[in-house]
Amino acid sequence: MAETFVPYAKPDIGRGELVAVREALESGWITTGPRVAEFEGEFARFLDVPQGGVVALNSATAGLHLALEALGVGPGDEVLVPTWTFTASAEVVEYLGATPVFVDVLPSTLHIDYEAAEAKVSPRTRVVMPVHFAGRAVPNYETEAFASRHGLHVVEDAAHSFPSTHADGSWVGSGESAATVFSFYANKTITTGEGGMLVTRDVSVANRARVMRLHGIDRDVYDRFSSTKPSWQYDIAAPGYKYNMTDTAAAMGLVQLNRAKAMTERRRAIVQLYLDAFASLNSLILPPPDSHPSLHSWHIFMIQLGDGGLSQGNFIEKLAASGVGCSVHYRPLHLMTYWANRYNLCEKDFPIASHNAPRVVSLPAYSAMTDDEVIHVIDAVIKVAQC
Ligand SMILES: *Cc1c(COP(=O)(O)O)cnc(C)c1O
């Protein structure tokens, strides 16, 4: 084993986060409260959207679920989901008794292929869920054109893409989709340990998500204990969920949000070093340059292995032996046992994703990496790629 080991991911937690969480703990209010409201407000300010449409949750999975629930998705309905994603994108569809319909992806960006999606639209299709894979925005005009052609709602899985922009400079999350959902999971670009944010311009989606994130209670817990109306006076609008964000998480989120642009800059700088260092390695296919000068959050830096070289497993093993942790994003959902069996999915129905699946490797690229760690990764990748 090598002496240095660079893990695949590590959260970037500084003194600011420690102080903020401590203050939250000492404040006497640790569940959903003033810090969650402040986090929602600051997040809205960042994206330049109304605060009323920003709903903090305990995960992005919860946000995707609540978005579909608020749109009335239920049994008999279909939701278009790219096969190249994390299982959460699809599982929430089944929570509601609806059917995820998997779509192949584009070869370079691994974004949903809207041309392939045409053949998957049926009279039961209600929603399309583009995934901004790795942090590169799925072009908003393509999503809007596809959705309006078929009369579909758009729920964006933006788990990777805070902060990312479209070609027109607008933030992912600031558009007109029914909902955009961000993740603050431990290894995401900003983190609250576990957490997520649902962003919508649709007041009815926001209101429904607010009620359903806390048991279907028509007043949130902080309002119950801080307003002049007695706390025992509340009503139940529906059998809701337990999806609220805590104030300790929001305290951390506020500091991370403040650092989001600087942390993105750091990831961009690391990615640039990788792109320069690996440009001459013929056995590796590097992520394509942006077709437009948009901001890529670089949540994931993924390479593809060319034909005739090391296999995915060998490459990852050799890098691990050289002290570099890698990951795979993703083994697409049509190759996962549950989804394949449930919907009779075949490799040949997803030619691009099936081709790419055994070739992709994600390298460490996060703001907490030191310069030495970046150099260590570069040296190890060059050594392994040349063997
Ligand atoms: C991380 C992730 C999610 C789920 O986020 P959580 O906050 O962990 O629920 C959903 N979709 C994608 C593409 C993800 O990477």
Short mmCIF file of C-alpha atoms and ligand atoms in Angstrom, two decimals:
data_model
loop_
_atom_site.label_atom_id
_atom_site.label_comp_id
_atom_site.label_asym_id
_atom_site.label_seq_id
_atom_site.Cartn_x
_atom_site.Cartn_y
_atom_site.Cartn_z
CA MET A 1 0.00 0.00 0.00
CA ALA A 2 1.26 3.51 -0.78
CA GLU A 3 2.03 5.84 2.12
CA THR A 4 -0.24 8.63 0.99
CA PHE A 5 -3.84 7.76 0.41
CA VAL A 6 -6.09 10.34 -1.23
CA PRO A 7 -9.68 9.32 -0.54
CA TYR A 8 -12.22 9.64 -3.33
CA ALA A 9 -14.12 12.33 -1.42
CA LYS A 10 -13.82 14.33 1.77
CA PRO A 11 -16.07 17.10 3.08
CA ASP A 12 -14.51 20.56 3.30
CA ILE A 13 -15.33 21.55 6.87
CA GLY A 14 -13.60 24.56 8.40
CA ARG A 15 -13.67 26.49 11.64
CA GLY A 16 -16.66 28.49 10.44
CA GLU A 17 -18.83 25.39 10.23
CA LEU A 18 -17.66 24.22 13.68
CA VAL A 19 -18.47 27.57 15.26
CA ALA A 20 -21.85 27.82 13.53
CA VAL A 21 -22.93 24.32 14.54
CA ARG A 22 -21.78 24.95 18.11
CA GLU A 23 -23.79 28.17 18.24
CA ALA A 24 -26.83 26.33 16.94
CA LEU A 25 -26.42 23.59 19.54
CA GLU A 26 -26.02 26.14 22.33
CA SER A 27 -28.98 28.21 21.16
CA GLY A 28 -31.43 25.71 22.59
CA TRP A 29 -33.16 25.22 19.23
CA ILE A 30 -31.75 22.36 17.18
CA THR A 31 -34.59 21.15 14.96
CA THR A 32 -36.19 23.17 12.13
CA GLY A 33 -36.11 26.80 13.23
CA PRO A 34 -34.61 30.22 12.55
CA ARG A 35 -31.44 28.88 10.91
CA VAL A 36 -33.42 26.82 8.42
CA ALA A 37 -35.44 29.92 7.50
CA GLU A 38 -32.21 31.90 7.16
CA PHE A 39 -30.63 29.18 5.01
CA GLU A 40 -33.69 29.15 2.73
CA GLY A 41 -33.48 32.94 2.47
CA GLU A 42 -29.76 32.99 1.67
CA PHE A 43 -30.15 30.16 -0.85
CA ALA A 44 -32.94 32.12 -2.56
CA ARG A 45 -30.70 35.19 -2.64
CA PHE A 46 -27.86 33.21 -4.18
CA LEU A 47 -30.08 31.95 -7.01
CA ASP A 48 -32.03 35.23 -7.17
CA VAL A 49 -35.38 33.48 -6.76
CA PRO A 50 -38.25 34.19 -4.33
CA GLN A 51 -37.63 32.79 -0.82
CA GLY A 52 -41.15 31.39 -0.75
CA GLY A 53 -40.15 28.84 -3.36
CA VAL A 54 -37.14 27.47 -1.46
CA VAL A 55 -37.83 24.53 0.87
CA ALA A 56 -35.07 22.97 3.00
CA LEU A 57 -35.22 19.21 3.53
CA ASN A 58 -33.20 16.39 5.03
CA SER A 59 -32.19 15.04 1.60
CA ALA A 60 -32.48 15.52 -2.13
CA THR A 61 -34.29 12.20 -2.29
CA ALA A 62 -36.97 13.77 -0.09
CA GLY A 63 -37.08 16.78 -2.42
CA LEU A 64 -37.57 14.68 -5.55
CA HIS A 65 -40.29 12.71 -3.76
CA LEU A 66 -42.07 15.84 -2.53
CA ALA A 67 -41.85 17.50 -5.95
CA LEU A 68 -43.52 14.55 -7.66
CA GLU A 69 -46.06 14.27 -4.83
CA ALA A 70 -46.95 17.95 -5.14
CA LEU A 71 -47.50 17.48 -8.88
CA GLY A 72 -49.99 14.72 -8.12
CA VAL A 73 -47.92 11.92 -9.66
CA GLY A 74 -49.47 8.57 -8.74
CA PRO A 75 -50.35 5.07 -9.92
CA GLY A 76 -50.56 4.80 -13.70
CA ASP A 77 -48.33 7.82 -14.27
CA GLU A 78 -44.91 7.62 -15.91
CA VAL A 79 -41.79 9.69 -15.25
CA LEU A 80 -38.90 9.83 -17.73
CA VAL A 81 -35.57 9.27 -15.93
CA PRO A 82 -32.12 8.88 -17.51
CA THR A 83 -30.60 5.47 -16.82
CA TRP A 84 -27.31 7.26 -16.03
CA THR A 85 -28.09 8.40 -12.50
CA PHE A 86 -28.23 7.43 -8.85
CA THR A 87 -31.08 5.14 -7.88
CA ALA A 88 -32.77 7.89 -5.84
CA SER A 89 -33.94 9.59 -9.06
CA ALA A 90 -36.01 6.53 -9.94
CA GLU A 91 -36.97 5.14 -6.54
CA VAL A 92 -39.02 8.21 -5.61
CA VAL A 93 -41.26 7.53 -8.62
CA GLU A 94 -42.07 4.13 -7.17
CA TYR A 95 -42.71 5.62 -3.71
CA LEU A 96 -45.80 7.15 -5.34
CA GLY A 97 -46.86 3.98 -7.16
CA ALA A 98 -45.88 5.51 -10.51
CA THR A 99 -43.52 4.06 -13.12
CA PRO A 100 -40.03 5.31 -13.96
CA VAL A 101 -39.36 5.00 -17.69
CA PHE A 102 -35.63 4.85 -18.34
CA VAL A 103 -33.98 6.76 -21.17
CA ASP A 104 -30.51 6.39 -22.71
CA VAL A 105 -27.98 9.24 -22.51
CA LEU A 106 -25.74 11.28 -24.80
CA PRO A 107 -22.26 9.81 -25.24
CA SER A 108 -20.17 12.80 -24.18
CA THR A 109 -22.14 14.54 -21.42
CA LEU A 110 -24.15 11.52 -20.22
CA HIS A 111 -27.18 13.78 -20.08
CA ILE A 112 -30.63 12.44 -20.91
CA ASP A 113 -30.93 11.99 -24.69
CA TYR A 114 -34.10 13.85 -25.62
CA GLU A 115 -34.17 12.24 -29.06
CA ALA A 116 -34.16 8.78 -27.50
CA ALA A 117 -36.77 10.04 -25.03
CA GLU A 118 -39.24 10.76 -27.85
CA ALA A 119 -39.90 7.04 -28.27
CA LYS A 120 -40.53 6.64 -24.53
CA VAL A 121 -43.29 9.21 -24.23
CA SER A 122 -46.76 7.73 -23.75
CA PRO A 123 -50.18 9.18 -22.89
CA ARG A 124 -49.32 8.38 -19.25
CA THR A 125 -46.07 10.38 -19.16
CA ARG A 126 -46.41 13.25 -16.68
CA VAL A 127 -42.88 14.36 -15.79
CA VAL A 128 -39.37 14.43 -17.24
CA MET A 129 -36.47 14.40 -14.76
CA PRO A 130 -33.20 15.61 -16.32
CA VAL A 131 -30.09 14.95 -14.19
CA HIS A 132 -27.34 17.57 -14.41
CA PHE A 133 -24.72 14.85 -14.39
CA ALA A 134 -21.38 15.67 -12.73
CA GLY A 135 -22.42 19.32 -12.45
CA ARG A 136 -22.72 20.14 -16.14
CA ALA A 137 -26.13 21.69 -16.81
CA VAL A 138 -28.51 19.91 -19.16
CA PRO A 139 -29.26 22.78 -21.61
CA ASN A 140 -32.42 24.49 -20.34
CA TYR A 141 -33.76 25.28 -23.83
CA GLU A 142 -33.61 21.59 -24.77
CA THR A 143 -35.47 20.55 -21.64
CA GLU A 144 -38.09 23.28 -22.12
CA ALA A 145 -38.62 22.37 -25.78
CA PHE A 146 -39.04 18.67 -24.98
CA ALA A 147 -41.35 19.27 -22.02
CA SER A 148 -43.58 21.75 -23.80
CA ARG A 149 -43.80 19.58 -26.93
CA HIS A 150 -45.25 16.78 -24.79
CA GLY A 151 -46.99 18.81 -22.07
CA LEU A 152 -44.78 17.47 -19.28
CA HIS A 153 -43.72 18.88 -15.93
CA VAL A 154 -39.97 19.20 -15.37
CA VAL A 155 -38.39 18.09 -12.09
CA GLU A 156 -34.62 18.66 -12.25
CA ASP A 157 -32.32 16.37 -10.30
CA ALA A 158 -29.68 18.96 -9.49
CA ALA A 159 -27.95 16.88 -6.80
CA HIS A 160 -24.60 17.50 -8.54
CA SER A 161 -25.06 21.02 -9.75
CA PHE A 162 -24.76 23.59 -7.03
CA PRO A 163 -23.54 25.98 -8.26
CA SER A 164 -23.83 25.52 -12.04
CA THR A 165 -25.06 27.79 -14.79
CA HIS A 166 -26.63 27.41 -18.19
CA ALA A 167 -25.21 28.86 -21.41
CA ASP A 168 -27.32 31.99 -20.90
CA GLY A 169 -25.64 32.54 -17.53
CA SER A 170 -28.71 31.64 -15.45
CA TRP A 171 -28.23 29.40 -12.41
CA VAL A 172 -29.50 25.85 -12.46
CA GLY A 173 -32.51 26.21 -10.17
CA SER A 174 -33.54 29.67 -11.29
CA GLY A 175 -35.70 28.57 -14.25
CA GLU A 176 -39.36 27.78 -14.65
CA SER A 177 -39.28 24.03 -13.92
CA ALA A 178 -41.89 22.63 -11.57
CA ALA A 179 -38.98 21.95 -9.20
CA THR A 180 -35.20 21.75 -9.01
CA VAL A 181 -33.70 19.68 -6.22
CA PHE A 182 -30.17 20.06 -4.79
CA SER A 183 -28.33 17.65 -2.47
CA PHE A 184 -26.17 18.49 0.53
CA TYR A 185 -25.13 14.88 1.13
CA ALA A 186 -21.69 14.42 2.71
CA ASN A 187 -19.75 14.19 -0.57
CA LYS A 188 -21.68 16.81 -2.55
CA THR A 189 -20.35 20.24 -3.52
CA ILE A 190 -21.75 21.88 -0.40
CA THR A 191 -22.84 19.72 2.50
CA THR A 192 -24.94 19.68 5.63
CA GLY A 193 -24.04 16.03 6.35
CA GLU A 194 -27.44 15.05 5.03
CA GLY A 195 -29.71 17.62 3.45
CA GLY A 196 -31.40 18.91 0.34
CA MET A 197 -33.19 21.92 -1.10
CA LEU A 198 -36.27 22.03 -3.28
CA VAL A 199 -36.57 25.18 -5.39
CA THR A 200 -39.72 26.08 -7.30
CA ARG A 201 -41.51 29.05 -8.88
CA ASP A 202 -44.82 27.25 -8.40
CA VAL A 203 -46.45 28.46 -5.16
CA SER A 204 -48.67 25.38 -4.95
CA VAL A 205 -45.64 23.05 -5.18
CA ALA A 206 -43.81 25.07 -2.50
CA ASN A 207 -46.79 25.12 -0.15
CA ARG A 208 -47.50 21.43 -0.56
CA ALA A 209 -43.82 20.51 -0.03
CA ARG A 210 -43.72 22.69 3.14
CA VAL A 211 -46.71 20.90 4.61
CA MET A 212 -45.63 17.41 3.55
CA ARG A 213 -42.05 17.77 4.80
CA LEU A 214 -43.39 17.73 8.36
CA HIS A 215 -46.17 15.16 8.79
CA GLY A 216 -48.73 17.11 6.76
CA ILE A 217 -49.05 19.59 9.63
CA ASP A 218 -50.42 22.90 8.41
CA ARG A 219 -47.97 24.95 10.56
CA ASP A 220 -44.27 24.23 10.90
CA VAL A 221 -42.85 23.49 14.32
CA TYR A 222 -41.02 26.79 14.69
CA ASP A 223 -44.13 28.75 13.84
CA ARG A 224 -46.03 26.66 16.37
CA PHE A 225 -43.62 27.55 19.15
CA SER A 226 -42.80 31.12 18.18
CA SER A 227 -46.06 32.67 16.99
CA THR A 228 -48.76 34.08 19.25
CA LYS A 229 -51.19 31.36 18.21
CA PRO A 230 -50.99 28.52 20.78
CA SER A 231 -48.66 25.71 19.71
CA TRP A 232 -51.30 23.01 20.22
CA GLN A 233 -53.49 24.61 17.58
CA TYR A 234 -52.56 22.84 14.38
CA ASP A 235 -54.35 20.72 11.84
CA ILE A 236 -53.36 17.78 9.64
CA ALA A 237 -53.83 18.32 5.92
CA ALA A 238 -52.50 14.94 4.74
CA PRO A 239 -50.43 11.94 5.90
CA GLY A 240 -47.09 13.65 5.37
CA TYR A 241 -43.45 12.66 5.82
CA LYS A 242 -40.52 13.42 8.15
CA TYR A 243 -38.32 15.32 5.70
CA ASN A 244 -37.51 18.56 7.54
CA MET A 245 -33.98 19.95 7.83
CA THR A 246 -32.53 20.55 11.31
CA ASP A 247 -31.16 23.91 12.47
CA THR A 248 -27.78 22.32 13.18
CA ALA A 249 -27.62 21.21 9.53
CA ALA A 250 -28.77 24.64 8.32
CA ALA A 251 -26.09 26.32 10.46
CA MET A 252 -23.49 24.29 8.57
CA GLY A 253 -25.26 24.94 5.27
CA LEU A 254 -25.15 28.72 5.75
CA VAL A 255 -21.37 28.65 6.11
CA GLN A 256 -20.95 26.22 3.20
CA LEU A 257 -23.18 28.40 1.02
CA ASN A 258 -20.97 31.38 1.77
CA ARG A 259 -17.96 29.35 0.65
CA ALA A 260 -19.67 27.76 -2.38
CA LYS A 261 -18.09 29.98 -5.02
CA ALA A 262 -14.60 29.67 -3.54
CA MET A 263 -14.93 25.90 -3.22
CA THR A 264 -16.10 25.69 -6.86
CA GLU A 265 -13.07 27.73 -7.93
CA ARG A 266 -10.82 25.28 -6.14
CA ARG A 267 -12.44 22.31 -7.90
CA ARG A 268 -12.13 24.12 -11.24
CA ALA A 269 -8.44 24.70 -10.63
CA ILE A 270 -7.90 21.02 -9.77
CA VAL A 271 -9.83 19.96 -12.87
CA GLN A 272 -7.72 22.25 -15.03
CA LEU A 273 -4.54 20.67 -13.65
CA TYR A 274 -5.96 17.21 -14.44
CA LEU A 275 -7.00 18.23 -17.97
CA ASP A 276 -3.54 19.64 -18.70
CA ALA A 277 -1.68 16.71 -17.14
CA PHE A 278 -3.76 13.99 -18.81
CA ALA A 279 -4.15 15.61 -22.25
CA SER A 280 -1.37 13.52 -23.76
CA LEU A 281 -2.53 10.18 -22.34
CA ASN A 282 -4.04 8.37 -25.32
CA SER A 283 -5.55 5.63 -23.20
CA LEU A 284 -7.85 8.07 -21.38
CA ILE A 285 -10.84 9.98 -22.70
CA LEU A 286 -11.25 13.22 -20.78
CA PRO A 287 -14.52 15.03 -20.06
CA PRO A 288 -15.52 17.16 -23.05
CA PRO A 289 -14.95 20.90 -22.81
CA ASP A 290 -18.05 23.00 -22.25
CA SER A 291 -19.70 24.02 -25.47
CA HIS A 292 -20.33 27.38 -23.83
CA PRO A 293 -18.60 29.34 -21.07
CA SER A 294 -20.94 28.13 -18.33
CA LEU A 295 -20.06 27.36 -14.74
CA HIS A 296 -19.64 23.62 -14.18
CA SER A 297 -19.82 22.75 -10.49
CA TRP A 298 -17.38 19.85 -11.07
CA HIS A 299 -18.98 17.65 -8.45
CA ILE A 300 -17.54 14.70 -10.42
CA PHE A 301 -14.39 14.53 -12.54
CA MET A 302 -14.89 11.43 -14.64
CA ILE A 303 -12.57 9.91 -17.21
CA GLN A 304 -13.29 7.10 -19.62
CA LEU A 305 -10.89 4.28 -20.38
CA GLY A 306 -10.08 3.77 -24.04
CA ASP A 307 -10.30 0.35 -25.66
CA GLY A 308 -7.35 -2.00 -25.39
CA GLY A 309 -6.07 -0.67 -22.08
CA LEU A 310 -6.76 -1.66 -18.49
CA SER A 311 -10.24 -2.73 -17.47
CA GLN A 312 -12.23 -0.53 -15.11
CA GLY A 313 -11.65 -2.92 -12.20
CA ASN A 314 -7.92 -3.18 -12.85
CA PHE A 315 -7.50 0.56 -13.28
CA ILE A 316 -9.32 1.27 -10.00
CA GLU A 317 -7.35 -1.44 -8.17
CA LYS A 318 -4.02 -0.16 -9.43
CA LEU A 319 -4.88 3.38 -8.46
CA ALA A 320 -5.93 2.22 -5.00
CA ALA A 321 -2.57 0.44 -4.66
CA SER A 322 -0.92 3.75 -5.64
CA GLY A 323 -2.87 5.57 -2.94
CA VAL A 324 -5.77 7.04 -4.90
CA GLY A 325 -9.41 6.30 -4.11
CA CYS A 326 -11.69 6.24 -7.14
CA SER A 327 -15.37 5.73 -7.69
CA VAL A 328 -17.78 4.89 -10.50
CA HIS A 329 -20.64 7.17 -11.54
CA TYR A 330 -22.55 5.24 -12.50
CA ARG A 331 -23.31 1.67 -13.12
CA PRO A 332 -26.48 2.74 -14.91
CA LEU A 333 -29.84 1.77 -13.47
CA HIS A 334 -30.81 -0.57 -16.32
CA LEU A 335 -27.90 -2.78 -15.22
CA MET A 336 -28.99 -2.85 -11.58
CA THR A 337 -30.78 -6.06 -10.60
CA TYR A 338 -33.94 -4.53 -9.19
CA TRP A 339 -34.61 -2.13 -12.07
CA ALA A 340 -33.57 -4.62 -14.75
CA ASN A 341 -35.88 -7.31 -13.39
CA ARG A 342 -38.76 -5.03 -12.55
CA TYR A 343 -38.98 -3.52 -16.03
CA ASN A 344 -37.28 -6.18 -18.16
CA LEU A 345 -34.51 -3.81 -19.19
CA CYS A 346 -31.88 -5.00 -21.67
CA GLU A 347 -28.40 -3.66 -22.36
CA LYS A 348 -29.16 -3.27 -26.04
CA ASP A 349 -32.03 -0.87 -25.30
CA PHE A 350 -29.52 1.58 -23.79
CA PRO A 351 -26.58 1.34 -26.21
CA ILE A 352 -24.71 4.45 -25.10
CA ALA A 353 -25.01 3.89 -21.36
CA SER A 354 -24.20 0.19 -21.79
CA HIS A 355 -21.10 1.07 -23.80
CA ASN A 356 -19.87 3.65 -21.30
CA ALA A 357 -20.67 1.76 -18.10
CA PRO A 358 -17.57 -0.49 -18.00
CA ARG A 359 -15.26 2.38 -19.00
CA VAL A 360 -15.94 5.20 -16.54
CA VAL A 361 -13.81 6.09 -13.51
CA SER A 362 -14.29 9.10 -11.23
CA LEU A 363 -11.14 10.64 -9.75
CA PRO A 364 -10.88 12.64 -6.50
CA ALA A 365 -11.61 16.34 -7.18
CA TYR A 366 -12.79 18.28 -4.14
CA SER A 367 -11.95 21.55 -2.52
CA ALA A 368 -10.37 20.01 0.58
CA MET A 369 -7.61 18.41 -1.53
CA THR A 370 -4.14 19.80 -0.91
CA ASP A 371 -1.77 20.63 -3.78
CA ASP A 372 0.34 17.62 -2.78
CA GLU A 373 -2.69 15.37 -3.01
CA VAL A 374 -3.52 16.71 -6.48
CA ILE A 375 0.04 16.02 -7.63
CA HIS A 376 -0.12 12.57 -6.06
CA VAL A 377 -3.27 11.77 -8.07
CA ILE A 378 -1.75 13.11 -11.29
CA ASP A 379 1.44 11.06 -10.86
CA ALA A 380 -0.50 7.91 -10.01
CA VAL A 381 -2.91 8.25 -12.93
CA ILE A 382 -0.07 8.87 -15.41
CA LYS A 383 1.80 5.82 -14.08
CA VAL A 384 -1.24 3.53 -14.18
CA ALA A 385 -2.51 4.81 -17.54
CA GLN A 386 0.83 4.04 -19.14
CA CYS A 387 0.99 0.43 -17.99
C1 LIG B 1 -26.73 12.28 -4.24
C2 LIG B 1 -27.78 12.13 -5.29
C3 LIG B 1 -29.14 12.09 -5.01
C4 LIG B 1 -29.67 11.96 -3.62
O1 LIG B 1 -29.25 12.96 -2.76
P1 LIG B 1 -29.50 12.76 -1.19
O2 LIG B 1 -29.37 14.15 -0.66
O3 LIG B 1 -28.45 11.84 -0.69
O4 LIG B 1 -30.87 12.21 -1.03
C5 LIG B 1 -30.04 12.09 -6.04
N1 LIG B 1 -29.64 12.11 -7.31
C6 LIG B 1 -28.33 12.12 -7.64
C7 LIG B 1 -27.96 12.15 -9.10
C8 LIG B 1 -27.36 12.10 -6.64
O5 LIG B 1 -26.06 12.08 -6.96
#
